[in-house]
XYZ file of C-alpha atoms in Angstrom:
662
model
C 74.622 149.177 132.904
C 76.316 146.540 130.715
C 75.154 146.414 127.093
C 73.343 143.106 126.346
C 75.939 141.811 123.865
C 78.783 142.794 126.196
C 77.097 140.964 129.067
C 76.663 137.850 126.917
C 80.335 137.923 125.924
C 81.371 138.447 129.539
C 79.299 135.444 130.614
C 80.761 133.388 127.771
C 84.302 134.226 128.874
C 83.441 133.321 132.472
C 82.466 129.813 131.344
C 85.337 129.350 128.886
C 83.391 129.873 125.657
C 85.690 131.444 123.052
C 84.526 134.594 121.342
C 85.979 133.408 118.041
C 88.771 131.440 116.397
C 91.145 131.546 113.429
C 90.876 128.888 110.734
C 93.727 127.153 108.909
C 94.098 130.096 106.532
C 94.295 132.571 109.421
C 90.837 134.034 108.825
C 89.003 135.041 111.977
C 85.553 133.629 112.744
C 83.724 135.542 115.457
C 81.228 133.642 117.570
C 77.698 134.830 116.951
C 75.285 135.523 119.841
C 73.370 132.389 118.781
C 76.545 130.327 119.123
C 77.357 131.802 122.537
C 73.839 131.111 123.812
C 73.811 127.568 122.433
C 77.181 126.658 123.953
C 76.310 128.219 127.305
C 72.977 126.443 127.209
C 74.783 123.171 126.585
C 76.550 123.695 129.902
C 73.276 124.336 131.686
C 73.902 128.097 131.868
C 70.765 130.115 131.114
C 71.612 132.754 128.513
C 68.288 132.661 126.700
C 67.329 136.252 127.566
C 69.098 139.477 128.496
C 67.676 139.245 132.017
C 68.905 135.666 132.406
C 72.406 136.667 131.321
C 72.577 139.503 133.874
C 71.204 137.298 136.645
C 73.650 134.466 135.897
C 76.577 136.903 135.850
C 75.528 138.257 139.241
C 75.190 134.774 140.726
C 78.611 133.804 139.429
C 80.214 136.888 140.944
C 78.428 136.364 144.260
C 79.725 132.786 144.445
C 83.300 133.992 143.945
C 82.892 136.729 146.547
C 81.540 134.361 149.189
C 84.148 131.621 148.802
C 86.892 131.416 151.423
C 89.157 129.473 149.040
C 88.991 128.462 145.369
C 86.630 125.661 144.338
C 89.653 123.682 143.249
C 93.269 123.545 144.384
C 96.083 121.904 142.426
C 98.969 120.944 144.692
C 102.231 119.115 144.110
C 102.346 116.001 146.257
C 104.967 116.157 148.992
C 105.092 119.963 149.182
C 103.444 122.420 151.554
C 100.559 124.575 150.368
C 99.553 127.984 151.738
C 96.156 129.393 150.770
C 95.214 132.998 151.607
C 91.730 133.328 153.153
C 89.434 136.325 153.254
C 88.494 135.789 156.909
C 89.579 133.602 159.851
C 88.073 130.136 159.567
C 88.200 126.581 160.819
C 89.348 124.069 158.225
C 89.695 120.339 157.742
C 91.073 118.080 154.986
C 89.423 114.723 154.252
C 90.686 111.927 152.016
C 88.617 109.986 149.465
C 87.188 107.702 152.155
C 86.051 110.680 154.233
C 88.726 110.216 156.891
C 90.282 113.337 158.403
C 93.849 113.955 157.258
C 94.544 117.273 158.999
C 92.663 120.217 160.495
C 93.307 123.619 162.003
C 92.290 127.215 162.556
C 93.338 129.777 159.940
C 94.000 133.459 160.437
C 95.309 134.894 157.186
C 96.016 131.600 155.440
C 95.353 127.870 155.492
C 98.699 126.083 155.666
C 98.542 122.474 154.521
C 101.210 119.920 155.349
C 102.529 117.888 152.387
C 99.931 115.502 150.990
C 100.505 112.217 149.178
C 99.340 111.695 145.600
C 95.557 111.585 145.493
C 92.286 113.476 145.882
C 91.288 115.367 149.003
C 88.518 117.717 150.080
C 89.217 120.922 151.990
C 86.353 122.195 154.161
C 86.530 125.756 155.478
C 83.923 127.316 157.752
C 83.090 130.625 159.423
C 79.983 131.262 161.516
C 78.043 132.485 158.467
C 79.210 130.269 155.581
C 81.001 127.090 154.550
C 83.237 126.385 151.539
C 84.312 123.058 150.059
C 87.305 122.668 147.713
C 88.687 119.726 145.784
C 92.428 119.304 146.298
C 94.221 117.575 143.431
C 97.514 116.441 144.914
C 99.431 115.498 141.787
C 102.916 114.049 141.368
C 105.578 116.232 139.779
C 104.864 114.322 136.585
C 103.215 111.127 135.393
C 105.466 108.044 135.246
C 108.028 108.134 132.448
C 109.706 105.273 130.606
C 112.759 105.385 132.919
C 110.484 105.515 135.972
C 108.779 102.282 134.946
C 111.567 100.326 133.248
C 114.838 101.846 134.436
C 115.771 102.350 130.782
C 115.759 105.557 128.774
C 113.920 104.180 125.750
C 111.653 101.393 124.675
C 109.751 100.068 121.697
C 106.749 97.980 120.799
C 104.214 97.133 118.139
C 100.753 98.529 117.395
C 98.008 96.548 115.700
C 94.324 95.760 115.808
C 92.522 93.353 118.093
C 89.651 92.729 115.704
C 92.150 91.778 112.967
C 93.757 88.887 114.854
C 93.239 85.446 113.329
C 93.269 82.266 115.383
C 92.109 78.678 115.409
C 89.195 79.455 117.731
C 87.934 83.062 117.483
C 85.346 82.388 114.776
C 85.930 85.589 112.818
C 86.901 88.475 115.129
C 90.049 88.813 117.209
C 89.354 88.019 120.870
C 90.895 88.849 124.218
C 91.865 85.167 124.386
C 93.973 85.638 121.218
C 96.107 88.263 122.911
C 98.378 86.025 125.033
C 99.725 84.203 121.954
C 100.210 87.483 120.084
C 101.918 89.108 123.061
C 104.286 86.181 123.541
C 105.213 86.241 119.847
C 105.973 89.965 120.004
C 107.895 89.572 123.262
C 110.204 87.065 121.540
C 111.197 89.866 119.156
C 111.985 92.137 122.113
C 108.820 94.262 121.955
C 107.877 95.848 125.247
C 104.233 96.587 124.412
C 101.395 95.772 122.037
C 99.209 98.784 121.244
C 95.511 98.351 120.425
C 92.741 100.598 119.183
C 90.106 101.347 121.860
C 88.419 98.295 123.368
C 85.615 100.337 124.951
C 82.080 98.949 125.086
C 80.321 99.513 121.761
C 76.919 98.484 123.141
C 75.123 95.145 123.090
C 72.336 96.541 120.889
C 74.547 98.651 118.573
C 74.437 96.103 115.766
C 75.699 98.498 113.089
C 78.551 100.009 115.115
C 82.068 98.810 114.329
C 84.259 101.888 114.883
C 86.215 101.522 118.136
C 86.201 105.323 118.399
C 82.397 105.574 118.777
C 81.731 103.690 122.023
C 78.642 103.585 124.173
C 80.805 103.913 127.319
C 84.563 104.364 127.669
C 84.663 102.956 131.197
C 83.543 99.453 130.206
C 84.851 96.908 127.719
C 83.693 95.606 124.372
C 81.822 92.329 124.551
C 82.629 91.556 120.896
C 86.093 90.348 121.905
C 85.001 87.931 124.649
C 86.008 84.379 123.740
C 83.365 81.762 124.608
C 84.890 78.854 126.491
C 84.008 76.327 123.790
C 85.481 78.497 121.039
C 83.889 79.377 117.726
C 86.196 77.581 115.335
C 88.937 79.042 113.142
C 88.829 82.507 111.626
C 87.304 82.360 108.121
C 89.732 82.761 105.230
C 88.308 86.076 104.017
C 90.373 89.249 104.395
C 87.539 91.281 105.954
C 85.584 90.835 109.178
C 81.876 90.058 108.782
C 80.561 91.647 111.986
C 76.840 90.701 111.687
C 77.546 87.005 111.105
C 80.167 86.881 113.832
C 77.995 88.668 116.378
C 75.073 86.305 115.840
C 77.266 83.281 116.531
C 79.299 84.762 119.381
C 76.348 86.262 121.255
C 74.351 83.055 121.042
C 77.359 81.177 122.458
C 77.727 83.663 125.322
C 74.009 83.455 126.137
C 74.237 79.666 126.257
C 77.347 79.809 128.432
C 75.684 82.163 130.906
C 72.643 79.875 131.088
C 74.985 77.142 132.378
C 76.889 79.413 134.743
C 75.052 78.219 137.858
C 76.619 74.816 137.267
C 80.197 76.144 137.188
C 82.538 75.488 140.150
C 81.833 77.484 143.297
C 85.103 79.495 143.175
C 84.092 80.892 139.777
C 80.652 81.881 140.992
C 82.158 83.481 144.077
C 84.673 85.438 141.949
C 81.790 86.811 139.892
C 79.915 87.877 143.023
C 83.026 89.673 144.275
C 83.302 91.441 140.915
C 79.671 92.553 141.125
C 80.154 93.863 144.649
C 83.297 95.768 143.703
C 81.602 97.211 140.624
C 78.854 98.620 142.823
C 76.142 100.990 141.568
C 78.176 102.034 138.510
C 78.328 98.470 137.191
C 74.644 97.978 138.075
C 73.639 101.066 136.120
C 75.709 100.191 133.061
C 74.244 96.691 133.020
C 70.753 98.198 133.282
C 71.442 100.313 130.207
C 72.653 97.319 128.234
C 69.635 95.264 129.275
C 67.201 98.054 128.357
C 68.947 98.620 125.029
C 68.279 95.026 124.030
C 64.556 95.823 124.190
C 64.376 99.498 123.255
C 67.392 100.046 120.995
C 70.898 101.418 121.433
C 69.888 105.129 121.596
C 68.230 105.947 124.934
C 66.861 109.200 123.512
C 64.277 107.089 121.667
C 63.272 105.055 124.720
C 60.021 105.513 126.676
C 60.208 108.745 128.665
C 60.342 107.012 132.062
C 63.469 105.057 131.058
C 65.530 107.920 129.675
C 67.437 108.327 132.919
C 68.682 105.883 135.545
C 66.399 105.279 138.498
C 64.042 102.872 140.147
C 61.818 102.427 137.104
C 64.767 101.724 134.803
C 66.175 99.259 137.327
C 62.861 97.389 137.510
C 62.489 97.248 133.745
C 66.029 95.904 133.311
C 66.191 93.531 136.280
C 65.721 90.268 134.380
C 68.901 90.672 132.306
C 71.210 92.751 134.490
C 73.150 89.744 135.753
C 74.014 88.662 132.209
C 75.499 92.036 131.273
C 77.464 92.182 134.526
C 78.758 88.693 133.748
C 79.856 89.840 130.288
C 81.985 92.605 131.802
C 83.452 90.124 134.272
C 84.357 87.750 131.454
C 85.909 90.591 129.445
C 88.001 91.852 132.337
C 89.232 88.392 133.288
C 90.395 87.717 129.739
C 92.107 91.112 129.488
C 93.836 90.534 132.833
C 95.010 87.123 131.628
C 96.486 88.742 128.522
C 98.335 91.393 130.525
C 99.706 88.754 132.890
C 100.936 86.735 129.895
C 102.694 89.817 128.493
C 104.497 90.546 131.745
C 105.403 86.876 132.223
C 106.890 86.910 128.710
C 109.197 89.756 129.712
C 107.368 92.770 128.327
C 107.910 95.944 130.363
C 104.508 97.439 129.570
C 102.358 94.733 127.998
C 99.109 96.180 126.722
C 98.977 99.738 125.399
C 95.349 100.877 125.359
C 93.608 103.864 123.842
C 91.129 106.334 125.378
C 88.673 107.630 122.771
C 87.641 111.302 122.607
C 84.075 110.710 123.708
C 81.023 108.458 123.686
C 77.959 108.408 121.448
C 75.250 110.900 122.485
C 72.621 108.158 122.826
C 74.872 105.699 124.659
C 75.396 104.447 128.174
C 78.009 107.010 129.231
C 75.676 109.916 128.509
C 72.683 108.123 130.067
C 74.684 107.512 133.253
C 76.285 110.969 133.481
C 73.600 113.406 132.418
C 74.702 115.658 135.303
C 78.085 116.314 133.659
C 77.330 115.931 129.933
C 76.777 119.037 127.809
C 73.298 118.952 126.287
C 72.368 119.886 122.733
C 75.940 119.881 121.397
C 78.461 117.408 120.026
C 82.238 117.405 119.654
C 83.612 118.148 116.210
C 86.078 120.202 114.231
C 85.878 123.771 112.910
C 85.456 124.626 109.222
C 88.535 124.093 107.056
C 89.400 123.771 103.376
C 88.074 120.207 103.273
C 84.966 120.757 105.373
C 83.714 124.341 104.922
C 80.773 123.655 107.260
C 82.914 121.991 109.907
C 82.347 118.419 110.975
C 80.531 116.747 113.824
C 82.061 113.574 115.235
C 78.739 112.641 116.862
C 80.404 112.343 120.249
C 79.188 113.787 123.528
C 81.156 116.328 125.562
C 81.438 116.762 129.313
C 80.646 120.339 130.356
C 83.754 121.729 132.125
C 81.995 123.346 135.103
C 79.758 120.335 135.604
C 82.684 117.905 135.415
C 84.554 120.033 137.959
C 81.518 120.060 140.261
C 81.487 116.251 140.055
C 85.185 116.296 141.058
C 86.083 114.670 137.705
C 84.769 111.336 138.939
C 83.593 110.059 135.518
C 87.050 110.722 134.061
C 88.823 109.328 137.109
C 86.833 106.098 136.910
C 87.563 105.644 133.192
C 91.276 106.269 133.613
C 91.490 104.006 136.637
C 89.755 101.144 134.828
C 91.948 101.374 131.713
C 95.232 101.961 133.524
C 94.627 98.910 135.706
C 94.732 96.789 132.550
C 97.707 98.311 130.722
C 101.231 99.651 131.013
C 100.650 102.505 128.526
C 97.550 104.569 127.821
C 97.165 106.779 124.756
C 94.803 109.758 125.066
C 93.259 110.348 121.652
C 93.025 113.992 120.494
C 94.897 115.338 123.512
C 94.230 118.890 122.302
C 90.740 118.293 123.702
C 92.270 118.566 127.168
C 92.845 122.264 126.414
C 89.837 123.125 124.279
C 87.162 121.343 122.295
C 85.046 122.443 119.358
C 81.334 122.120 120.101
C 78.699 122.063 117.392
C 75.166 122.979 118.523
C 72.342 120.666 117.523
C 70.174 123.681 116.680
C 72.223 124.494 113.583
C 74.108 127.449 115.057
C 77.779 127.704 114.047
C 80.156 125.875 116.334
C 82.725 127.346 118.675
C 85.568 126.471 120.999
C 85.145 125.819 124.704
C 88.127 125.893 127.062
C 88.698 122.861 129.241
C 90.291 122.871 132.714
C 93.647 121.864 131.219
C 95.752 122.023 134.378
C 93.166 120.090 136.362
C 92.763 117.414 133.709
C 96.526 116.965 133.514
C 96.604 116.663 137.314
C 93.891 113.974 137.260
C 95.717 112.032 134.549
C 99.017 112.287 136.431
C 97.412 111.152 139.700
C 95.790 108.112 138.115
C 98.928 107.276 136.131
C 101.112 107.496 139.236
C 98.805 105.219 141.200
C 98.769 102.675 138.358
C 102.429 103.147 137.291
C 101.187 103.721 133.757
C 102.957 105.713 131.026
C 100.649 108.121 129.170
C 100.885 109.264 125.546
C 98.975 112.370 124.459
C 98.010 112.284 120.762
C 98.888 115.895 119.959
C 98.581 115.964 116.183
C 97.204 118.965 114.306
C 97.569 122.687 114.957
C 99.168 122.753 118.386
C 98.811 126.070 120.284
C 101.949 127.691 121.646
C 102.940 126.225 124.992
C 100.552 123.278 124.801
C 103.139 120.610 124.086
C 105.519 121.979 126.725
C 102.826 121.805 129.395
C 101.743 118.333 128.235
C 105.318 117.058 128.455
C 105.919 118.878 131.728
C 103.075 116.865 133.249
C 104.817 113.684 132.082
C 102.658 112.889 129.056
C 104.612 111.836 125.982
C 103.870 113.556 122.684
C 102.935 111.622 119.548
C 105.262 111.923 116.544
C 104.047 110.354 113.284
C 107.046 110.395 110.952
C 105.098 110.686 107.682
C 103.454 113.839 109.093
C 106.731 115.367 110.285
C 107.578 117.463 107.234
C 109.195 120.905 107.038
C 108.000 123.483 104.519
C 109.204 121.542 101.468
C 107.098 118.479 102.304
C 110.085 116.181 102.731
C 110.137 113.848 105.724
C 112.498 115.103 108.393
C 115.424 112.926 109.523
C 114.402 110.691 112.462
C 116.998 112.442 114.608
C 114.731 115.500 114.491
C 111.711 113.698 115.975
C 110.782 114.873 119.448
C 112.668 113.093 122.258
C 109.852 113.111 124.824
C 107.427 111.345 122.512
C 106.218 108.084 121.060
C 107.395 107.958 117.438
C 105.842 105.849 114.690
C 105.837 105.901 110.909
C 102.053 105.740 110.632
C 98.830 104.962 112.436
C 95.533 103.218 111.710
C 94.470 106.428 109.881
C 97.491 106.621 107.567
C 98.922 104.441 104.808
C 101.236 101.602 105.754
C 104.890 101.885 104.728
C 104.143 99.927 101.556
C 100.985 101.977 100.951
C 102.898 105.222 101.470
C 105.706 104.163 99.143
C 103.382 103.224 96.296
C 100.879 106.055 96.861
C 97.960 103.857 97.858
C 96.522 106.674 99.984
C 96.597 109.032 96.994
C 94.804 106.405 94.900
C 92.060 106.162 97.526
C 91.652 109.938 97.716
C 91.376 110.084 93.930
C 88.887 107.190 93.936
C 86.775 109.067 96.499
C 86.701 112.144 94.285
C 88.548 114.252 96.831
C 91.317 115.221 94.395
C 91.221 116.783 90.961
C 93.548 115.530 88.244
C 95.985 118.346 88.926
C 95.925 117.762 92.686
C 96.531 114.047 92.178
C 99.519 114.763 89.961
C 100.934 117.230 92.497
C 100.605 114.703 95.304
C 102.351 112.012 93.292
C 105.164 114.466 92.519
C 105.550 115.233 96.235
C 105.505 111.530 97.092
C 108.255 110.895 94.540
C 110.405 113.519 96.298
C 109.576 111.947 99.662
C 110.620 108.524 98.361
C 113.878 109.981 97.112
C 114.503 111.490 100.526
C 113.816 108.161 102.221
C 116.172 106.405 99.800
C 118.937 108.770 100.819
C 118.213 108.545 104.555
C 117.776 104.771 104.559
C 120.477 103.859 101.992
C 117.928 102.231 99.712
C 118.833 101.191 96.147
C 116.499 102.350 93.337
C 114.897 98.919 92.858
C 114.636 97.810 96.489
C 111.946 95.203 97.247
C 108.946 96.145 99.410
C 110.362 94.010 102.224
C 113.711 95.809 102.070
C 112.008 99.212 101.963
C 109.871 98.439 105.034
C 112.815 97.017 106.961
C 115.052 99.984 106.167
C 112.404 102.565 107.035
C 111.661 100.805 110.324
C 115.345 100.550 111.141
C 115.829 104.260 110.516
C 112.763 105.143 112.595
C 114.236 103.211 115.515
C 117.235 105.554 115.599
C 114.962 108.432 116.659
C 115.709 109.945 120.071
C 112.067 109.434 121.078
C 111.392 107.709 124.398
C 109.182 105.125 122.691
C 109.014 103.836 119.133
C 106.022 101.922 117.805
C 106.231 99.685 114.744
C 102.979 98.735 113.000
C 102.051 95.071 112.861
C 100.684 95.676 109.362
C 104.148 96.849 108.279
C 105.890 93.884 109.880
C 103.542 91.564 107.965
C 103.870 93.413 104.651
C 100.428 95.050 104.576
C 99.457 97.488 101.814
C 96.092 98.917 102.895
C 95.299 101.220 105.835
C 92.900 100.117 108.548
C 90.825 103.305 108.297
C 90.260 106.054 105.754
C 89.113 109.130 107.725
C 86.052 110.783 106.254
C 84.491 107.531 105.032
C 81.975 105.096 106.470
C 80.985 102.511 103.869
C 83.169 103.573 100.937
C 86.291 102.001 102.484
C 86.449 98.791 104.572
C 87.256 100.626 107.810
C 87.936 98.570 110.951
C 87.546 95.275 109.074
C 90.953 94.191 107.731
C 92.358 90.952 109.121
C 95.984 89.965 109.585
C 97.324 87.486 107.006
C 98.484 84.960 109.650
C 97.054 83.436 112.813
C 98.370 84.275 116.265
C 99.504 80.631 116.548
C 101.889 81.237 113.600
C 102.777 84.838 114.332
C 106.209 83.937 115.706
C 107.080 82.277 112.404
C 105.772 85.195 110.351
C 107.486 88.004 112.250
C 110.998 88.892 111.058
C 112.422 88.529 114.556
C 116.082 88.313 113.518
C 115.732 91.392 111.315
C 114.064 93.349 114.107
C 116.794 92.464 116.590
C 119.413 93.430 114.031
C 118.076 96.931 113.431
C 116.902 97.749 116.950
C 119.489 100.127 118.446
C 121.181 99.068 121.642
C 120.140 102.262 123.419
C 116.503 101.063 123.425
C 117.583 98.726 126.213
C 120.224 100.978 127.773
C 120.327 102.635 131.183
C 120.536 106.342 130.333
C 117.967 108.147 132.465
C 115.937 111.049 131.042
C 112.859 112.744 132.456
C 110.176 114.959 130.963
C 110.934 118.291 129.378
C 110.083 121.249 131.534
């Protein structure tokens, strides 16, 4: 007889719940029984009593014993697969449409002919039982820069969509501003323009401005839709006023939709085609948005009958569903127009989009996918020296076993939608593909949960191959041994932020030491700009927030002085160099890195001092609100195009071919 605690730990291991973890100081934190039960319960696994644990263990073992083949098979497209079977069986492989691809009778093994890239279902049957397996037929690796462009390296610019100024956006950067910005960047030779997530934030989420807290990652933000009549020039202020802008823009969109029946027939027909192609998923999302306008952005506070999709929710939302479908149609058309403009201007990749870690617990994605979402937990980070209690990001998690049972369809749909609009996709917090830290709502300590890493990489590679999209995995932080090698082996580029790449002495490493199979940048939206880094603006903010003592502030300024001295030596900077010279020299040096892609920050090219976001703050810092100093119509004049061309190495448009590390 298994002891109760041993049985609980055995069940936890079976479902990928870690029995403990080591913090940044190396101290071990064992997972308490309360934590194990809460995390298992979040997955829908009953571990509430000793009897339930024993019963669930037995059921899990029985399922494994009865299966002819594994629940999931990862194959390499174009190669044969042989699967041992426990008994002779008849088998058949179906594609995504349900059409038969191959079939046969197995004795000791099922031998599959080479499959193309895609998803298939293997059915195996004996007289007494049937087994169904998902076959992930993945390419050898996701598309690389040489695969897409024929060149070994490339470069581009990253900036913010909300920060774009124009003569017509009325206060917030719009999808219609992108073509002018993309053309201006293309004139400098940039091959992409990277944006923060443009996921749907939610029609009723009036207070939400962070692009990393969406209502649904598979639909697009309506804030950036440009009304046909325009909203006038961007106000002169440096910061976005979201409430004022949203009132004006949403009223304009409502008025435009009210006149839609009078638009030319081809437009109306195009919208009907979009609705038909969107199918039940688009219908359900639009129902959520319509209901949220009446009941609020968090469905957990709605009337009980509306807290899940169904006939009653559809009836309650019916009057406004068409409007919210139309909004998504307008968003997608404007994004597609921007991507077409980028490619026409000569960009190799065009838009570079971002996939956020998760969606808000009360948002549309959770409402629509309750069958795969972990209940009673949120994604966060473990305790560390800055957050001794850990931190919750207030984002929902998909339960691994449930997501696998759904054949990863929610993830597949999100990736497919985003990759259809862009040449590069960045996966935020790529470590979450291996494991994620769940924090129970009941107050129990959090713990790590393993994710189906190989399967998730296969799904990403399949979708990327079908879309010919390069993928970047944001792999910052404490990276477990072997993680980066497997990520790169699947074709996903790493993410190298130069100001974080410091050896033990804190000095920035030479750019030649940055990882080759990576996207390299000096900073991100979460870090200081080059000017801010040079003058210690980030340290000033930390001191202002009370996060540093006097001694810690002094120590950080001393380290920054040494880092500046190192940059002077690496970049041949004189002691009294101007901010413009410093930024240009640092960017030029960064572009000598061996990395497959280099990203310059638009804020740096325009001489910005302040960061777009200060992690750990909400209202204390103007996060997600800073505007560019120039309009997109004058961006070509403001960008130092000649300087960029002068310092961009020739090998960023060469023909040397390099693939992923293995």
